Tab-separated table of C-alpha atoms in Angstrom:
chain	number	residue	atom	x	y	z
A	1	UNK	CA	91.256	80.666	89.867
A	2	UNK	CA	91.030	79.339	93.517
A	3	UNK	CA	91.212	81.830	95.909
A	4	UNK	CA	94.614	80.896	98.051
A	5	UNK	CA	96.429	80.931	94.081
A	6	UNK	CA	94.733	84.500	93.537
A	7	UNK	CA	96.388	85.654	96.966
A	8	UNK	CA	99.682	84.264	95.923
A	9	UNK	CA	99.094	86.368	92.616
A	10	UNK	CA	98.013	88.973	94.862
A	11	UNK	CA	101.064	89.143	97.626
A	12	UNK	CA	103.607	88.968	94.273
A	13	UNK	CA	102.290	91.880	93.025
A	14	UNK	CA	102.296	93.773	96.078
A	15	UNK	CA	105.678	93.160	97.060
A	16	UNK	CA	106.594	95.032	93.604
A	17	UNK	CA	103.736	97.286	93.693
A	18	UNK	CA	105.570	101.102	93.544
A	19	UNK	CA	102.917	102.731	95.036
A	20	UNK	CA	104.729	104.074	98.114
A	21	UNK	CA	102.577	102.068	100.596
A	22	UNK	CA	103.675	99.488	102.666
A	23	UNK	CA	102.055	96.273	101.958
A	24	UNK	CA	101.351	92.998	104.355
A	25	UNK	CA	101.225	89.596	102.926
A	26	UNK	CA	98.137	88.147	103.250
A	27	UNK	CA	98.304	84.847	105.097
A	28	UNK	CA	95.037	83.504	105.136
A	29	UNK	CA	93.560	79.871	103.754
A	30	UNK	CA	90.475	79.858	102.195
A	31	UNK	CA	87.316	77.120	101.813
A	32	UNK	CA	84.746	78.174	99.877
A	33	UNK	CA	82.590	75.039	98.533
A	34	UNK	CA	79.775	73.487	99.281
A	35	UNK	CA	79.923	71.390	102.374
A	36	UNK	CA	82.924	73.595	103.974
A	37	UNK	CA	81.908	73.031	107.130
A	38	UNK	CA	83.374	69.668	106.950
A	39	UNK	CA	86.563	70.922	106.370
A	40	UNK	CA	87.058	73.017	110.254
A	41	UNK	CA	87.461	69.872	111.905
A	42	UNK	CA	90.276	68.524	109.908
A	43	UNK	CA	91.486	72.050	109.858
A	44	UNK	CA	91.978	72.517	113.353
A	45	UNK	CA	93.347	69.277	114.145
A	46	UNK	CA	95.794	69.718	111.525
A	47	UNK	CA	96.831	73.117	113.768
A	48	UNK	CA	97.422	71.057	116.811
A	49	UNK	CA	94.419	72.604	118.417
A	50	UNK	CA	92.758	70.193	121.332
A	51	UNK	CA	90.671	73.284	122.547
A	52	UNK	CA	88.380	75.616	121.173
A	53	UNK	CA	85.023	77.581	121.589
A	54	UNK	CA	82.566	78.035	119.207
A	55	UNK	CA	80.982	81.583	119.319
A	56	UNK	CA	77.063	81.873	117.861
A	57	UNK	CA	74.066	84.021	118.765
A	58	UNK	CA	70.359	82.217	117.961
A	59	UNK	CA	70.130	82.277	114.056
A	60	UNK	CA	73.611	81.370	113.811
A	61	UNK	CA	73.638	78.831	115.997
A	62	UNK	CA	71.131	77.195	114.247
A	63	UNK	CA	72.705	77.501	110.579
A	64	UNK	CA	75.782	76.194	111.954
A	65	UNK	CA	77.348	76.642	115.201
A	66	UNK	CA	75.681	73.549	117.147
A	67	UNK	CA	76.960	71.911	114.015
A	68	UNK	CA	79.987	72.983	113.624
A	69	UNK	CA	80.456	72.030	117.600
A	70	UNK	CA	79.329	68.501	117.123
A	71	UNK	CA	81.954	67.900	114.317
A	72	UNK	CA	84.675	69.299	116.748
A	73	UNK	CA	83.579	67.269	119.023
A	74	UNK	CA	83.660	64.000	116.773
A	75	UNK	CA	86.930	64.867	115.973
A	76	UNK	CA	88.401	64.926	119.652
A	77	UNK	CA	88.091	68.544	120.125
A	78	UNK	CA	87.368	69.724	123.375
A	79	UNK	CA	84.462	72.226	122.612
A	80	UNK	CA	83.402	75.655	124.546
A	81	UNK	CA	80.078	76.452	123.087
A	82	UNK	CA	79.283	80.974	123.664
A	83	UNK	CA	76.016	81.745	123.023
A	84	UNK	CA	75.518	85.450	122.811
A	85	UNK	CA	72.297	85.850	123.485
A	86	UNK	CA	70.312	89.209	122.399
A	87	UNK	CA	69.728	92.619	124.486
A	88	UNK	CA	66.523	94.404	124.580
A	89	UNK	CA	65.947	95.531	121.569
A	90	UNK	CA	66.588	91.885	119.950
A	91	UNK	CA	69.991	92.553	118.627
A	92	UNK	CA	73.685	91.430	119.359
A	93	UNK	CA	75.788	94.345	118.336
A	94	UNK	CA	79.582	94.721	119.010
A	95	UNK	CA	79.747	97.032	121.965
A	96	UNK	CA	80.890	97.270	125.727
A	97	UNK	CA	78.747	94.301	126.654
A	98	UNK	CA	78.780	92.333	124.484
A	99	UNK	CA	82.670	92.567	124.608
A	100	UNK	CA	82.566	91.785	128.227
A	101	UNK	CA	79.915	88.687	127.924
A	102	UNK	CA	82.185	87.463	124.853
A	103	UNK	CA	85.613	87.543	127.151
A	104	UNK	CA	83.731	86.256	129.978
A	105	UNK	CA	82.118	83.297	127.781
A	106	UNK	CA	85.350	82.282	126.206
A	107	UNK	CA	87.436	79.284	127.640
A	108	UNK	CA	91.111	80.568	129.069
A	109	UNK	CA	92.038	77.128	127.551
A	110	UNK	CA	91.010	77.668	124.127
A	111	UNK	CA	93.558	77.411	121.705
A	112	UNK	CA	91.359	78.946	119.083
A	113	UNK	CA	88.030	80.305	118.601
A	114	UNK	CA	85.685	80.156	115.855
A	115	UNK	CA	83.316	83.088	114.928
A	116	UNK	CA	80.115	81.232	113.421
A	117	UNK	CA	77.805	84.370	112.252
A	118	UNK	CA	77.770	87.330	109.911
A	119	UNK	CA	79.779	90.553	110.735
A	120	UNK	CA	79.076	91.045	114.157
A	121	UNK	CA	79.944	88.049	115.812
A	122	UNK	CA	83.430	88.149	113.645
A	123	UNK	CA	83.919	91.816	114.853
A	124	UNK	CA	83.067	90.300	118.650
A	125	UNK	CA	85.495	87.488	118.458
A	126	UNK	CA	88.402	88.924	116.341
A	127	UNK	CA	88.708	91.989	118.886
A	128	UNK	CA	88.261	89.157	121.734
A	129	UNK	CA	91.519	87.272	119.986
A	130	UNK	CA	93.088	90.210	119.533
A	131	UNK	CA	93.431	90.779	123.234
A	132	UNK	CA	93.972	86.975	124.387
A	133	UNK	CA	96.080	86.417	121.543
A	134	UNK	CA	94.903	83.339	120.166
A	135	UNK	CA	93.785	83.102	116.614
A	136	UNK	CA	90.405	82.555	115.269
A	137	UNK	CA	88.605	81.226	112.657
A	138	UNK	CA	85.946	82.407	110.159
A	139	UNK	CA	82.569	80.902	109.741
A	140	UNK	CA	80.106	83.247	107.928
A	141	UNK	CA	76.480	82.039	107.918
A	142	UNK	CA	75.737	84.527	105.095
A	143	UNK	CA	76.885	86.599	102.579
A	144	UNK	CA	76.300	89.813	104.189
A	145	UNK	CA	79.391	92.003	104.803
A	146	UNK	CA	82.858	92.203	103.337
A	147	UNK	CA	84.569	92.606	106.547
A	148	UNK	CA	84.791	88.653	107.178
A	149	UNK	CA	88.612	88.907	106.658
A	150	UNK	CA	89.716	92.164	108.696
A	151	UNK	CA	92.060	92.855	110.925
A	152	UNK	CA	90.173	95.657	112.379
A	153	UNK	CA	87.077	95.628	114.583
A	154	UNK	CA	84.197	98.484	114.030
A	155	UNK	CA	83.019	98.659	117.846
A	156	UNK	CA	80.168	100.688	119.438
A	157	UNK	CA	82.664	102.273	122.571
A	158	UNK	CA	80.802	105.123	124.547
A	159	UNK	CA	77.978	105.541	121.706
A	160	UNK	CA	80.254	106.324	119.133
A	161	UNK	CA	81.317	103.761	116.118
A	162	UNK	CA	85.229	103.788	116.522
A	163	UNK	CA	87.605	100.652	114.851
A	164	UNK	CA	90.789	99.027	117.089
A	165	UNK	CA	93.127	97.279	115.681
A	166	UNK	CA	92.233	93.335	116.187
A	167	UNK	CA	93.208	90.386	114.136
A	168	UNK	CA	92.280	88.569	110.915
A	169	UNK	CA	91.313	85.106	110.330
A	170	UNK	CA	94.024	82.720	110.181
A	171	UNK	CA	91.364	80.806	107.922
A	172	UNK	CA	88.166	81.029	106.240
A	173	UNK	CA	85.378	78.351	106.194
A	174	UNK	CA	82.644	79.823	104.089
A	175	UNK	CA	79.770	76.885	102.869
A	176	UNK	CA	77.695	77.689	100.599
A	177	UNK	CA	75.477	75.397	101.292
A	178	UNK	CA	74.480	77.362	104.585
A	179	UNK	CA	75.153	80.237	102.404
A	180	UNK	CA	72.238	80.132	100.048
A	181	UNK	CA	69.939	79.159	102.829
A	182	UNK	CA	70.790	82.800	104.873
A	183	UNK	CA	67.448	85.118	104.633
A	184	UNK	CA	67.796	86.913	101.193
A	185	UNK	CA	67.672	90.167	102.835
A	186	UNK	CA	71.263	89.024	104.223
A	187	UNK	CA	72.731	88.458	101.182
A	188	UNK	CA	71.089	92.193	100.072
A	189	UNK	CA	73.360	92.862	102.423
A	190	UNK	CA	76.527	91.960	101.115
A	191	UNK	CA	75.345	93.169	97.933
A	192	UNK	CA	74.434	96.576	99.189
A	193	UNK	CA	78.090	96.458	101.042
A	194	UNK	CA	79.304	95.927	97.417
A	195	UNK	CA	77.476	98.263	95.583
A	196	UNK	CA	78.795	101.303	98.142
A	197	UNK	CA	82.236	100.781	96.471
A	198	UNK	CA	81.379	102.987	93.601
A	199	UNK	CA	81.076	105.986	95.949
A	200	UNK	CA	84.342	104.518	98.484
A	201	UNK	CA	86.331	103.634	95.117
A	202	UNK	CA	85.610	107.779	94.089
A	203	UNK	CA	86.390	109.248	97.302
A	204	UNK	CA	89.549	107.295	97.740
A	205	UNK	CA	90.948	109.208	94.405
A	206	UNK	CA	89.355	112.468	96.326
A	207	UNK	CA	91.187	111.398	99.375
A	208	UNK	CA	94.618	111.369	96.977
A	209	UNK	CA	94.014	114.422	95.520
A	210	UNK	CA	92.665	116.503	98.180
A	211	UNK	CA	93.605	115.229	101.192
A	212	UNK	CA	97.270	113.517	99.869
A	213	UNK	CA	96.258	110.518	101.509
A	214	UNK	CA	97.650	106.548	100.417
A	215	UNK	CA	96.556	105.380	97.587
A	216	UNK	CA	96.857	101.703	95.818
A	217	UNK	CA	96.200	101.233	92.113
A	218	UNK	CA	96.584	97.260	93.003
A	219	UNK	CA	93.728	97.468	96.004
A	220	UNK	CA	91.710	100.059	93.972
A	221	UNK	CA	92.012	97.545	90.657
A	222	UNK	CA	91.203	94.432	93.063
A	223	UNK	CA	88.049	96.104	94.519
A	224	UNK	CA	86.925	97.336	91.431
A	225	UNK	CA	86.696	94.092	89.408
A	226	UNK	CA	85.041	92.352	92.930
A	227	UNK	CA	82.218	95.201	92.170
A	228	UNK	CA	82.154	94.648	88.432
A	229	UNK	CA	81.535	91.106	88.823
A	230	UNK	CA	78.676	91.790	91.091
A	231	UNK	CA	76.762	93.876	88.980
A	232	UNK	CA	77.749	91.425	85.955
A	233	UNK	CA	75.785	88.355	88.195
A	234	UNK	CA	73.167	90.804	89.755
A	235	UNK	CA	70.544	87.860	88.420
A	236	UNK	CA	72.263	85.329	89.961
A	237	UNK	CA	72.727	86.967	93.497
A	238	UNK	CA	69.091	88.002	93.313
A	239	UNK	CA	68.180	84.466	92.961
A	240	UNK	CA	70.406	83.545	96.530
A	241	UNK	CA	71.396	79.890	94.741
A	242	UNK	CA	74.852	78.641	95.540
A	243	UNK	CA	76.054	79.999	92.374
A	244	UNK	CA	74.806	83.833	92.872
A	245	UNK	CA	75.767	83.717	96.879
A	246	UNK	CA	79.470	82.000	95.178
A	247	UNK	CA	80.146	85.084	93.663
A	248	UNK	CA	79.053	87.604	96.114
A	249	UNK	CA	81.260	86.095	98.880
A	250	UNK	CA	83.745	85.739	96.125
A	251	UNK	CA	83.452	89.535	95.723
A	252	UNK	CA	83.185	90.408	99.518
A	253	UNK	CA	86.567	88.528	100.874
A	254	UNK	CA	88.435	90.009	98.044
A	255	UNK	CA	87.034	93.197	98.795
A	256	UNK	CA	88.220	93.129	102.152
A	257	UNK	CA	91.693	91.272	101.319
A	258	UNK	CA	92.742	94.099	99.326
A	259	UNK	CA	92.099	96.170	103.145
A	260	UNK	CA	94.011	94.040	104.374
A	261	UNK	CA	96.568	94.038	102.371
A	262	UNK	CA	97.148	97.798	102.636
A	263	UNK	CA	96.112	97.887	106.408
A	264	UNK	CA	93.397	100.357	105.711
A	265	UNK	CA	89.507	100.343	104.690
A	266	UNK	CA	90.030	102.998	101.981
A	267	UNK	CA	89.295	101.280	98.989
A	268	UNK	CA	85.961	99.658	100.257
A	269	UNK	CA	84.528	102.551	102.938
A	270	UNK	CA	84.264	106.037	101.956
A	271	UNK	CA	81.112	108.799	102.729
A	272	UNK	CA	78.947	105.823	102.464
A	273	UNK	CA	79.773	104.098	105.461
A	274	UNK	CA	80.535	106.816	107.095
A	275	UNK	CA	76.354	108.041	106.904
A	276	UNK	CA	76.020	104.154	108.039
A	277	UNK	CA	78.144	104.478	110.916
A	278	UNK	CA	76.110	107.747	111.953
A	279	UNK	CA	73.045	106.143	111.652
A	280	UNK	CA	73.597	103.315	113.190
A	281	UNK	CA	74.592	105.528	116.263
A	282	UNK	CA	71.633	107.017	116.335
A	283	UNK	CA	69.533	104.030	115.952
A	284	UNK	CA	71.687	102.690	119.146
A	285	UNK	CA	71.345	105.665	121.274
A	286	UNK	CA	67.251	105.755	120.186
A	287	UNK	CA	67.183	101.835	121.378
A	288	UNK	CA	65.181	100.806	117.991
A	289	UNK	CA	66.600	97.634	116.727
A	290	UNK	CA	69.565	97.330	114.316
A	291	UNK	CA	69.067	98.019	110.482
A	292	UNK	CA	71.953	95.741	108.548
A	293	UNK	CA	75.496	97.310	107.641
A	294	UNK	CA	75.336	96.620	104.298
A	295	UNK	CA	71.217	97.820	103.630
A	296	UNK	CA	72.595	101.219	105.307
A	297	UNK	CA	75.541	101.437	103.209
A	298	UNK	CA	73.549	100.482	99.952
A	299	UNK	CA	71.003	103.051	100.047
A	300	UNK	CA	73.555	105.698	101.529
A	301	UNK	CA	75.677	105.061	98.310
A	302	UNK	CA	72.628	105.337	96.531
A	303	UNK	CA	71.863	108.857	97.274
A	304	UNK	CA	75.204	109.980	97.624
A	305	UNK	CA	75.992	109.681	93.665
A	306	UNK	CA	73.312	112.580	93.321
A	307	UNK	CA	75.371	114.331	96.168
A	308	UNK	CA	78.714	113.700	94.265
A	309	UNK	CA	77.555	114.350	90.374
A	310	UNK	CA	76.886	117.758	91.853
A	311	UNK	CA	80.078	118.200	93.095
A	312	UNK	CA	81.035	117.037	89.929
A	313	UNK	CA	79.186	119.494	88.045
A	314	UNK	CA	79.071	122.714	90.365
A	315	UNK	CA	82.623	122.994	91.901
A	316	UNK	CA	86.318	123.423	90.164
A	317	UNK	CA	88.041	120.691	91.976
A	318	UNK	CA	89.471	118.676	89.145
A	319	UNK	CA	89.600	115.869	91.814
A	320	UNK	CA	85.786	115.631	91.545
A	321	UNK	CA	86.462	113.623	87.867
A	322	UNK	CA	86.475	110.869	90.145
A	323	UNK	CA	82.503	111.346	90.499
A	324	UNK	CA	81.621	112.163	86.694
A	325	UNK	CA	81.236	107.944	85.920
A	326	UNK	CA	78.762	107.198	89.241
A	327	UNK	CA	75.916	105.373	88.546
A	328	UNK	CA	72.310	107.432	88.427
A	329	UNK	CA	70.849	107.020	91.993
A	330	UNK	CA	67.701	105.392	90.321
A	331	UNK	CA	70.189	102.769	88.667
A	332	UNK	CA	71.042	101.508	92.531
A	333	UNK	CA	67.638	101.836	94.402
A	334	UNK	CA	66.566	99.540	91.552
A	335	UNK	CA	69.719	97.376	91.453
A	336	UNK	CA	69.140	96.951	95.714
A	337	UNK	CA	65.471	96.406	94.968
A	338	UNK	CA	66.209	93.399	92.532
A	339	UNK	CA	68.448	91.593	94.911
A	340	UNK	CA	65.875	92.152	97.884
A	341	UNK	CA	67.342	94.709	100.370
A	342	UNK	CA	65.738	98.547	100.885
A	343	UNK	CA	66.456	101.168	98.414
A	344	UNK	CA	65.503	104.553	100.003
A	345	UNK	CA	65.657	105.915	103.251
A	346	UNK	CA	61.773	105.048	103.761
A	347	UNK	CA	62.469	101.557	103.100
A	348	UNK	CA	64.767	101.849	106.286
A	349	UNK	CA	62.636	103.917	108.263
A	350	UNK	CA	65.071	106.441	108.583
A	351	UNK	CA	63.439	110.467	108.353
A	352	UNK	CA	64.903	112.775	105.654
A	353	UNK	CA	66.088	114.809	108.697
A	354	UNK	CA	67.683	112.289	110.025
A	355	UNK	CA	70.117	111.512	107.092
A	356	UNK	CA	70.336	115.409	106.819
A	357	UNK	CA	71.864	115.452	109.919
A	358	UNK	CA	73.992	112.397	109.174
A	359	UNK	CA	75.022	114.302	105.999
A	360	UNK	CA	76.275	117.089	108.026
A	361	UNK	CA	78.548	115.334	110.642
A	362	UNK	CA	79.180	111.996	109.390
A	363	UNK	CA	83.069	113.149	107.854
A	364	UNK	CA	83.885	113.810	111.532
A	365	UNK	CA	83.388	110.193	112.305
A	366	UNK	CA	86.886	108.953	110.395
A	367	UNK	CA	89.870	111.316	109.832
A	368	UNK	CA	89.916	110.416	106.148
A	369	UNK	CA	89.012	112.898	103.196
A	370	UNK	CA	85.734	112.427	101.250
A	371	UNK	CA	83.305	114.167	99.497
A	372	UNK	CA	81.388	114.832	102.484
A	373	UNK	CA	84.542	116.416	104.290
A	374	UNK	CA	84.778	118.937	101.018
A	375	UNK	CA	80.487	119.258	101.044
A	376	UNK	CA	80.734	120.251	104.513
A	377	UNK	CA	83.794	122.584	104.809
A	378	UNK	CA	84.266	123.756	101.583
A	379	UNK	CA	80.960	124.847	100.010
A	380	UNK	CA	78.712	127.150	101.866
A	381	UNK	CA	75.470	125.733	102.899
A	382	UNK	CA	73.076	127.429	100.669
A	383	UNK	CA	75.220	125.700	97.885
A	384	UNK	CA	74.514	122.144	98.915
């Protein structure tokens, strides 16, 4: 079914979901076919929009920003081109500076602005909107993160990985054309951001039962079947053709429609991304370069089912049922090895200590209940 029908389906059902939450309709138009990027043009002229800036760091730039630029410009479009150009350590991430260079890059005329890029320039530009209040658009250049259609930005503020309320896309351009030519190890990525939603989809029935926090059977069905179809087409994402990185992205925007939908990251970010989020702190405060959102979150998930079968099998909780069905932790190091990302903490050059720590702090990172919130201050350590 084309995606803008399955939101339809998707809105109905929320607005008679009982669950208790509140629900937002998702207003959002999709493109996902090869040769999308022919489609923004049209798109924004259709809005009314005479300005706009285009927002790209090196890579992206080259897979599509200059391009998407030049069509903008064929079409009449006055064009602000923002290169964000790499610090030190070779990476753009979304923190203080970047922030600054982004708002200081960005026309005051532009009517929109397009995010051409994988998560971090979307996280750059939608927190940028946010505060101008103009809308944006979404260009992903690969695969790599389900966070494409968010209204929240996850921003590096003093050190510490902290997410403000921003903006979604008001629309989606996602070729996949430029899709299956991304780096394999970025569409890894997106898989590894997929495959953490068997340890986020168990701790958001923890979070119900122990913590009484929201919970969606809609979002939680939604997210579910995005993960069952990746596993399903693991051969086909391995492969990065148009038809494996199809159903990946397929996966990823519903993934982080049904956050949207429920205006919170529940159903797709549990223990997993919080021992990403830690690490990634550290990595930033050490100055080594970036390791990819989803790789962290992959291999985190990976050694958290071990973590979470034990809970299973050593405490009372009858929450922990939620963790009885994870997969073996050998079953995802070698699912993430087939599709081309890391699998264990050497492959990301992170120290067992390291993730020890990030074990034992990580739950302080979100005030949400998880496994690791019980690990840490319910069970005594020489129990863990």
């Amino acid at each position: 079914m084309d995606m803008n029908k399955r939101i339809a389906r998707w809105n109905e059902e929320a607005a008679g979901c009982t669950c208790g939450s509140r629900h937002h309709e998702v207003r959002m138009q999709i493109c996902m076919e090869s040769g999308a990027l022919h489609k923004i043009a049209p798109y924004v002229v259709s809005q009314g929009y005479k300005q706009a800036s285009v927002v790209y760091d090196d890579n992206t730039g080259n897979a599509a920003g200059r391009k998407v630029a030049g069509l903008l410009l064929n079409a009449g479009v006055t064009v602000n081109e923002v290169l964000l150009e790499a610090n030190k350590a070779g990476d753009v991430i979304a923190d203080e500076a970047f922030i600054v260079k982004l708002l200081l890059g960005v026309s005051n005329n532009s009517e929109a602005v397009l995010a051409v890029g994988s998560g971090t320039v979307h996280d750059l530009v939608r927190f940028v909107c946010f505060k101008m209040n103009i809308p944006f658009l979404s260009v992903p250049t690969a695969a790599s993160v389900d966070g494409f259609t968010s209204a929240g930005a996850p921003l590096i503020i003093g050190g510490v990985k902290q997410t403000f309320q921003a903006t979604a896309p008001d629309a989606i351009f996602a070729d996949l054309e430029v899709l299956s030519r991304a780096p394999q190890v970025l569409t890894a990525a997106g898989f590894g951001d997929m495959l953490g939603k068997f340890t986020s989809l168990a701790d958001w029935k923890v979070s119900r039962d122990l913590g009484q926090e929201p919970f969606c059977p809609l979002a939680y069905l939604m997210t579910e079947e995005a993960l069952e179809s990746c596993i399903t087409h693991i051969s086909d994402i391995a492969e990065g053709s148009e038809t494996g990185v199809s159903i990946l992205m397929e996966a990823l925007i519903v993934s982080g429609i049904s956050m949207l939908m429920i205006d919170h990251s529940r159903p797709a970010s549990g223990g997993e991304h919080h021992i990403s989020h830690r690490l990634e702190m550290d990595f930033i405060e050490q100055g080594r370069p970036a390791i990819l959102h989803g790789a962290k979150v992959g291999v985190a998930s990976a050694l958290l089912t071990d973590i979470y079968r034990g809970l299973y099998e050593k405490e009372t909780e009858p929450a922990f049922e939620a963790y009885k069905q994870l997969p073996q932790r050998e079953q995802m190091q070698d699912w993430l090895r087939v599709t081309g990302g890391p699998a264990t903490l050497a492959d990301l050059d992170v120290t067992e200590s390291a993730f020890q720590i990030a074990l034992a702090t990580a739950h302080t990172l979100r005030p949400r209940y998880t496994g690791l919130t019980y690990r840490n201050e319910r069970v005594s350590p020489e129990m863990r």
